[in-house]
Short mmCIF file of C-alpha atoms in Angstrom, two decimals:
data_model
loop_
_atom_site.label_atom_id
_atom_site.label_comp_id
_atom_site.label_asym_id
_atom_site.label_seq_id
_atom_site.Cartn_x
_atom_site.Cartn_y
_atom_site.Cartn_z
CA MET A 1 5.84 16.14 9.63
CA TRP A 2 3.45 15.56 12.35
CA GLY A 3 0.89 17.61 10.67
CA LEU A 4 0.82 15.03 7.83
CA VAL A 5 0.53 12.21 10.20
CA ALA A 6 -2.43 14.01 11.87
CA ALA A 7 -3.98 14.63 8.48
CA GLY A 8 -3.84 10.92 7.76
CA SER A 9 -5.10 9.98 11.16
CA VAL A 10 -8.17 12.12 10.55
CA PHE A 11 -8.71 11.41 6.66
CA PHE A 12 -8.87 7.51 6.53
CA PRO A 13 -11.18 6.88 9.75
CA GLY A 14 -13.31 9.87 8.67
CA LEU A 15 -13.61 8.60 5.39
CA PHE A 16 -14.59 5.20 6.76
CA LEU A 17 -17.15 6.76 9.06
CA LEU A 18 -18.69 9.18 6.28
CA SER A 19 -18.91 6.16 3.74
CA LYS A 20 -20.60 3.88 6.35
CA GLN A 21 -22.93 6.59 7.49
CA ALA A 22 -24.04 7.30 3.79
CA LEU A 23 -24.40 3.77 2.83
CA LYS A 24 -26.67 3.11 5.88
CA GLN A 25 -28.77 6.07 5.27
CA LEU A 26 -28.98 6.01 1.31
CA MET A 27 -28.89 2.30 0.79
CA GLY A 28 -30.70 1.24 4.04
CA TRP A 29 -27.84 -1.36 4.69
CA SER A 30 -27.13 -2.75 8.18
CA GLU A 31 -24.27 -1.62 10.27
CA GLY A 32 -22.16 -4.50 9.42
CA ASP A 33 -22.76 -4.55 5.63
CA ALA A 34 -21.96 -0.88 5.43
CA ALA A 35 -18.76 -1.19 7.39
CA VAL A 36 -17.55 -4.02 5.18
CA VAL A 37 -17.95 -2.33 1.95
CA SER A 38 -16.90 1.17 3.56
CA THR A 39 -13.54 -0.79 4.48
CA ARG A 40 -13.02 -1.87 0.97
CA LEU A 41 -13.84 1.56 -0.40
CA VAL A 42 -11.32 3.29 1.72
CA SER A 43 -8.72 0.62 0.89
CA SER A 44 -9.46 1.25 -2.73
CA ILE A 45 -9.19 4.98 -2.37
CA GLN A 46 -5.84 4.61 -0.56
CA SER A 47 -4.43 2.45 -3.21
CA ILE A 48 -5.43 4.92 -5.96
CA MET A 49 -3.84 7.80 -4.06
CA ALA A 50 -0.57 5.68 -3.33
CA SER A 51 -0.29 4.33 -7.02
CA SER A 52 -0.76 8.04 -8.24
CA ALA A 53 1.90 9.19 -6.03
CA GLY A 54 4.15 6.29 -7.34
CA CYS A 55 3.50 7.21 -10.85
CA ILE A 56 4.50 10.99 -10.40
CA ILE A 57 7.57 9.87 -8.31
CA ILE A 58 8.90 7.38 -10.65
CA ALA A 59 8.29 9.84 -13.77
CA SER A 60 10.38 12.41 -12.01
CA CYS A 61 13.38 10.46 -10.81
CA ARG A 62 15.95 10.09 -13.59
CA ASP A 63 18.72 9.09 -11.13
CA VAL A 64 17.21 6.17 -9.07
CA ILE A 65 19.28 6.85 -6.04
CA GLU A 66 20.03 10.51 -5.75
CA ASP A 67 17.02 12.09 -7.21
CA ARG A 68 14.43 13.32 -4.61
CA HIS A 69 10.64 14.31 -4.96
CA TRP A 70 8.96 15.87 -1.92
CA LEU A 71 5.84 13.65 -2.47
CA THR A 72 7.81 10.51 -1.37
CA ASP A 73 8.24 11.53 2.39
CA ALA A 74 5.00 13.35 2.42
CA TYR A 75 2.70 10.45 1.37
CA ILE A 76 4.79 8.04 3.53
CA LEU A 77 3.93 10.21 6.61
CA PHE A 78 0.25 10.65 5.41
CA ALA A 79 -0.35 7.04 4.70
CA THR A 80 1.23 5.60 7.70
CA PRO A 81 -2.04 5.99 10.00
CA TYR A 82 -3.95 4.15 7.36
CA PHE A 83 -2.30 0.75 8.26
CA ALA A 84 -3.26 1.23 11.95
CA TYR A 85 -6.77 2.15 11.01
CA ASP A 86 -7.03 -0.81 8.77
CA ILE A 87 -6.09 -3.18 11.51
CA TYR A 88 -9.24 -1.90 13.50
CA ALA A 89 -11.60 -1.83 10.27
CA MET A 90 -10.74 -5.41 9.69
CA PHE A 91 -11.39 -6.30 13.06
CA LEU A 92 -15.00 -4.68 12.64
CA CYS A 93 -15.61 -6.74 9.50
CA TYR A 94 -14.50 -10.17 11.12
CA ARG A 95 -17.01 -9.43 13.99
CA HIS A 96 -19.65 -8.80 11.45
CA LYS A 97 -18.88 -12.04 9.83
CA LEU A 98 -19.20 -13.89 13.02
CA GLN A 99 -22.75 -12.15 13.53
CA VAL A 100 -23.69 -13.14 10.10
CA LYS A 101 -22.85 -16.77 10.91
CA GLY A 102 -25.03 -16.66 13.93
CA HIS A 103 -22.90 -15.43 16.72
CA GLU A 104 -25.06 -12.39 17.40
CA GLU A 105 -23.49 -11.75 20.74
CA ALA A 106 -19.99 -11.51 19.35
CA GLY A 107 -18.23 -8.70 21.08
CA GLN A 108 -21.22 -7.81 23.38
CA SER A 109 -19.44 -8.59 26.62
CA VAL A 110 -15.93 -8.43 27.91
CA GLY A 111 -15.41 -11.97 27.74
CA LEU A 112 -16.85 -12.59 24.22
CA MET A 113 -15.01 -9.44 22.88
CA GLY A 114 -11.61 -10.88 24.19
CA ALA A 115 -12.39 -14.33 22.39
CA THR A 116 -13.23 -12.37 19.19
CA VAL A 117 -10.20 -10.45 19.46
CA ILE A 118 -8.11 -13.55 19.95
CA GLY A 119 -10.14 -15.02 16.91
CA TYR A 120 -9.35 -12.27 14.71
CA LEU A 121 -5.68 -12.15 15.40
CA ARG A 122 -5.50 -15.95 14.68
CA ARG A 123 -7.29 -15.61 11.16
CA GLU A 124 -5.72 -12.29 10.23
CA PHE A 125 -2.18 -12.92 11.82
CA LEU A 126 -0.24 -12.36 8.57
CA MET A 127 -2.13 -9.28 7.56
CA VAL A 128 -1.91 -7.68 11.07
CA LEU A 129 1.82 -8.54 11.10
CA HIS A 130 2.30 -7.05 7.74
CA HIS A 131 0.63 -3.72 8.90
CA ILE A 132 2.67 -3.48 12.06
CA PHE A 133 5.82 -4.25 10.04
CA MET A 134 4.91 -1.37 7.49
CA VAL A 135 4.37 1.17 10.18
CA THR A 136 7.25 0.32 12.50
CA PHE A 137 9.95 -0.48 10.11
CA CYS A 138 9.28 -0.09 6.40
CA PHE A 139 7.92 3.52 6.41
CA PRO A 140 10.56 4.97 8.82
CA ALA A 141 13.32 3.21 6.74
CA SER A 142 11.85 4.44 3.55
CA LEU A 143 12.40 8.04 4.52
CA GLY A 144 15.70 9.44 2.77
CA LYS A 145 17.32 8.75 -0.68
CA GLY A 146 16.09 6.38 -3.10
CA ASP A 147 12.85 7.98 -3.94
CA TYR A 148 12.53 6.09 -7.34
CA PHE A 149 12.37 2.76 -5.56
CA GLN A 150 9.80 3.99 -2.96
CA GLY A 151 7.70 5.09 -6.05
CA VAL A 152 7.88 1.69 -7.48
CA LEU A 153 6.87 0.28 -3.94
CA PHE A 154 3.84 2.58 -4.19
CA LEU A 155 2.74 0.83 -7.28
CA ALA A 156 2.16 -2.44 -5.44
CA GLU A 157 -1.34 -0.81 -4.37
CA LEU A 158 -2.43 -1.23 -7.83
CA SER A 159 -3.96 -4.61 -7.19
CA THR A 160 -5.88 -3.45 -4.25
CA PRO A 161 -9.11 -2.21 -5.98
CA SER A 162 -9.70 -5.56 -7.85
CA VAL A 163 -9.21 -7.63 -4.84
CA SER A 164 -11.59 -5.32 -2.81
CA LEU A 165 -14.10 -5.45 -5.77
CA GLY A 166 -13.86 -9.45 -5.94
CA LYS A 167 -14.59 -9.60 -2.21
CA VAL A 168 -17.80 -7.41 -2.63
CA LEU A 169 -19.01 -9.41 -5.50
CA ILE A 170 -18.37 -12.69 -3.35
CA GLN A 171 -20.32 -10.80 -0.56
CA TYR A 172 -23.36 -10.25 -2.56
CA LYS A 173 -23.28 -13.70 -4.38
CA LYS A 174 -22.00 -12.34 -7.75
CA GLN A 175 -19.28 -14.99 -8.06
CA HIS A 176 -20.51 -16.22 -11.46
CA THR A 177 -21.11 -12.89 -13.19
CA LEU A 178 -19.12 -11.72 -16.15
CA LEU A 179 -17.80 -8.82 -13.92
CA HIS A 180 -16.31 -11.13 -11.39
CA LYS A 181 -14.61 -13.16 -14.25
CA VAL A 182 -13.00 -9.97 -15.76
CA ASN A 183 -12.30 -8.62 -12.35
CA GLY A 184 -10.33 -11.87 -11.49
CA VAL A 185 -8.22 -11.75 -14.55
CA VAL A 186 -7.30 -8.12 -13.69
CA MET A 187 -6.48 -9.24 -10.24
CA LEU A 188 -4.28 -12.02 -11.26
CA LEU A 189 -2.37 -9.68 -13.67
CA THR A 190 -1.91 -6.79 -11.32
CA PHE A 191 -1.21 -8.71 -8.41
CA PHE A 192 1.43 -10.81 -10.20
CA GLY A 193 3.04 -7.64 -12.00
CA CYS A 194 2.82 -5.14 -9.05
CA ARG A 195 3.65 -7.55 -6.08
CA VAL A 196 5.10 -10.61 -7.14
CA LEU A 197 7.50 -9.30 -9.74
CA LEU A 198 8.12 -6.09 -7.80
CA PHE A 199 10.84 -7.19 -5.48
CA PRO A 200 13.16 -8.89 -8.13
CA TYR A 201 12.53 -5.75 -10.44
CA LEU A 202 13.96 -3.40 -7.68
CA TYR A 203 17.09 -5.49 -7.34
CA TYR A 204 17.24 -5.63 -11.25
CA ALA A 205 16.92 -1.68 -11.48
CA TYR A 206 19.65 -1.22 -8.72
CA GLY A 207 22.00 -3.72 -10.47
CA ARG A 208 21.47 -1.77 -13.87
CA TYR A 209 22.05 1.47 -12.10
CA ALA A 210 25.39 0.06 -10.43
CA SER A 211 26.47 -1.85 -13.57
CA MET A 212 26.53 -5.22 -11.69
CA PRO A 213 24.85 -8.38 -11.94
CA MET A 214 21.60 -8.84 -10.45
CA TYR A 215 22.80 -11.77 -7.90
CA ARG A 216 25.22 -9.36 -6.50
CA VAL A 217 22.97 -6.70 -5.51
CA PRO A 218 21.84 -8.14 -2.28
CA LEU A 219 25.65 -8.15 -1.15
CA VAL A 220 25.84 -4.44 -1.42
CA ALA A 221 22.09 -3.27 -0.77
CA PRO A 222 21.23 -1.63 2.59
CA TRP A 223 20.34 -4.47 5.19
CA GLN A 224 17.00 -2.65 5.65
CA CYS A 225 16.23 -3.47 1.96
CA ASN A 226 17.30 -7.06 2.27
CA LEU A 227 15.21 -7.50 5.44
CA GLY A 228 12.15 -5.93 4.07
CA THR A 229 12.15 -8.16 0.86
CA ALA A 230 12.83 -11.16 3.03
CA LEU A 231 9.80 -10.72 5.01
CA LEU A 232 7.32 -9.18 2.47
CA TRP A 233 8.11 -10.99 -0.64
CA PRO A 234 7.22 -14.42 0.83
CA LEU A 235 3.89 -12.95 1.83
CA GLN A 236 3.09 -11.89 -1.75
CA LEU A 237 4.02 -15.19 -3.03
CA TYR A 238 1.85 -16.93 -0.52
CA TRP A 239 -1.24 -14.47 -1.20
CA PHE A 240 -0.61 -14.94 -5.01
CA THR A 241 -0.86 -18.72 -4.49
CA LEU A 242 -4.24 -18.32 -2.76
CA ILE A 243 -5.36 -16.24 -5.58
CA CYS A 244 -4.46 -18.91 -7.99
CA ARG A 245 -6.05 -21.73 -6.06
CA GLY A 246 -9.07 -19.82 -5.51
CA ALA A 247 -9.42 -19.01 -9.20
CA LEU A 248 -8.76 -22.68 -10.05
CA ARG A 249 -11.26 -23.92 -7.57
CA LEU A 250 -13.84 -21.48 -8.78
CA PHE A 251 -13.55 -22.46 -12.60
CA THR A 252 -13.20 -26.07 -11.68
CA GLU A 253 -16.35 -25.91 -9.74
CA ARG A 254 -18.22 -24.43 -12.70
CA SER A 255 -17.14 -26.91 -15.19
CA ASN A 256 -18.08 -29.83 -12.91
CA SER A 257 -21.54 -28.70 -11.59
CA PRO A 258 -24.92 -28.25 -13.56
CA PRO A 259 -25.40 -24.42 -14.39
CA ALA A 260 -28.48 -24.36 -12.21
CA ILE A 261 -26.92 -25.21 -8.93
CA LEU A 262 -23.81 -23.19 -9.26
CA LYS A 263 -22.72 -21.99 -5.90
CA ALA A 264 -19.55 -20.84 -4.32
CA ASP A 265 -19.24 -20.49 -0.60
CA GLY A 266 -15.61 -20.03 -0.23
CA ASN A 267 -13.34 -17.14 -0.41
CA VAL A 268 -11.58 -16.46 -3.52
CA GLY A 269 -8.17 -14.75 -3.57
CA PRO A 270 -5.81 -13.53 -0.92
CA ALA A 271 -6.62 -12.12 2.50
CA ASN A 272 -7.51 -8.34 2.61
CA SER A 273 -9.33 -6.14 4.85
CA CYS A 274 -12.34 -7.58 6.34
CA THR A 275 -13.63 -11.14 5.59
CA THR A 276 -10.41 -12.63 3.88
CA ASN A 277 -6.94 -13.65 4.94
CA GLN A 278 -5.26 -10.79 3.00
CA THR A 279 -4.28 -6.99 0.27
CA ALA A 280 -2.32 -5.95 0.16
CA GLY A 281 -1.97 -4.07 -2.47
CA GLY A 282 -2.20 -4.32 0.01
CA GLY A 283 -3.77 -5.36 1.12
CA ARG A 284 -4.62 -5.28 0.18
CA GLY A 285 -2.38 -6.35 -0.80
CA GLU A 286 -0.35 -4.35 1.18
#
């Protein structure tokens, strides 16, 4: 058990440091730029690993309650340190954003560091709260029966790579490229399917298994499941609203502005690791 936690504690920060160093040496990027892209890269890799584990678990569980798969508990333990690491990685990106805006001394003294931390917690409050809740409640509560449902929850991470790519494209002023448009459509579809519809599907799947109407499932489901849904689903709805609003704003600006002066200086999509308010997934949407 603790070996898997230790492995995750080394793997995710180690991958971040390795990626950041490689980008600095091979691409000649600054510390901040390399940290931002490395954070998104690690988030995407974690999401691919989680989604792959989810597919394997779902395919192996015919009985949605009783069937078990060793990968479920193993990946939960391995991935738990990721959320603690990501809180720190998001802070590094937030500090880099302040420096880009002209606050070159951000975090260089104890007083300024304290102000930077407070500003970070205010801006990324929902994401930090999401990560803390995942580590302290959701993952411990997931250990046990119901591997099929945990595998479905892992699929929520399918939206994370497109969210991360979208933020990288925005960072490098590629908002009006074809790649950004295609990625935006993929992000909308994956976030809606794998995060917004995820929690209703869990109740539907249990209702089908127990031969009861979906509206009765919350009355018999474990309280941990209802609490997790009550706290996490509204966040997904909120972040999806931000994605839709950002996409609408982007295409509205394109239609109302001359092509020669098209610019976008706002974030598009939910907060994720680094410079936005999300992920989710998940963070990330996540």
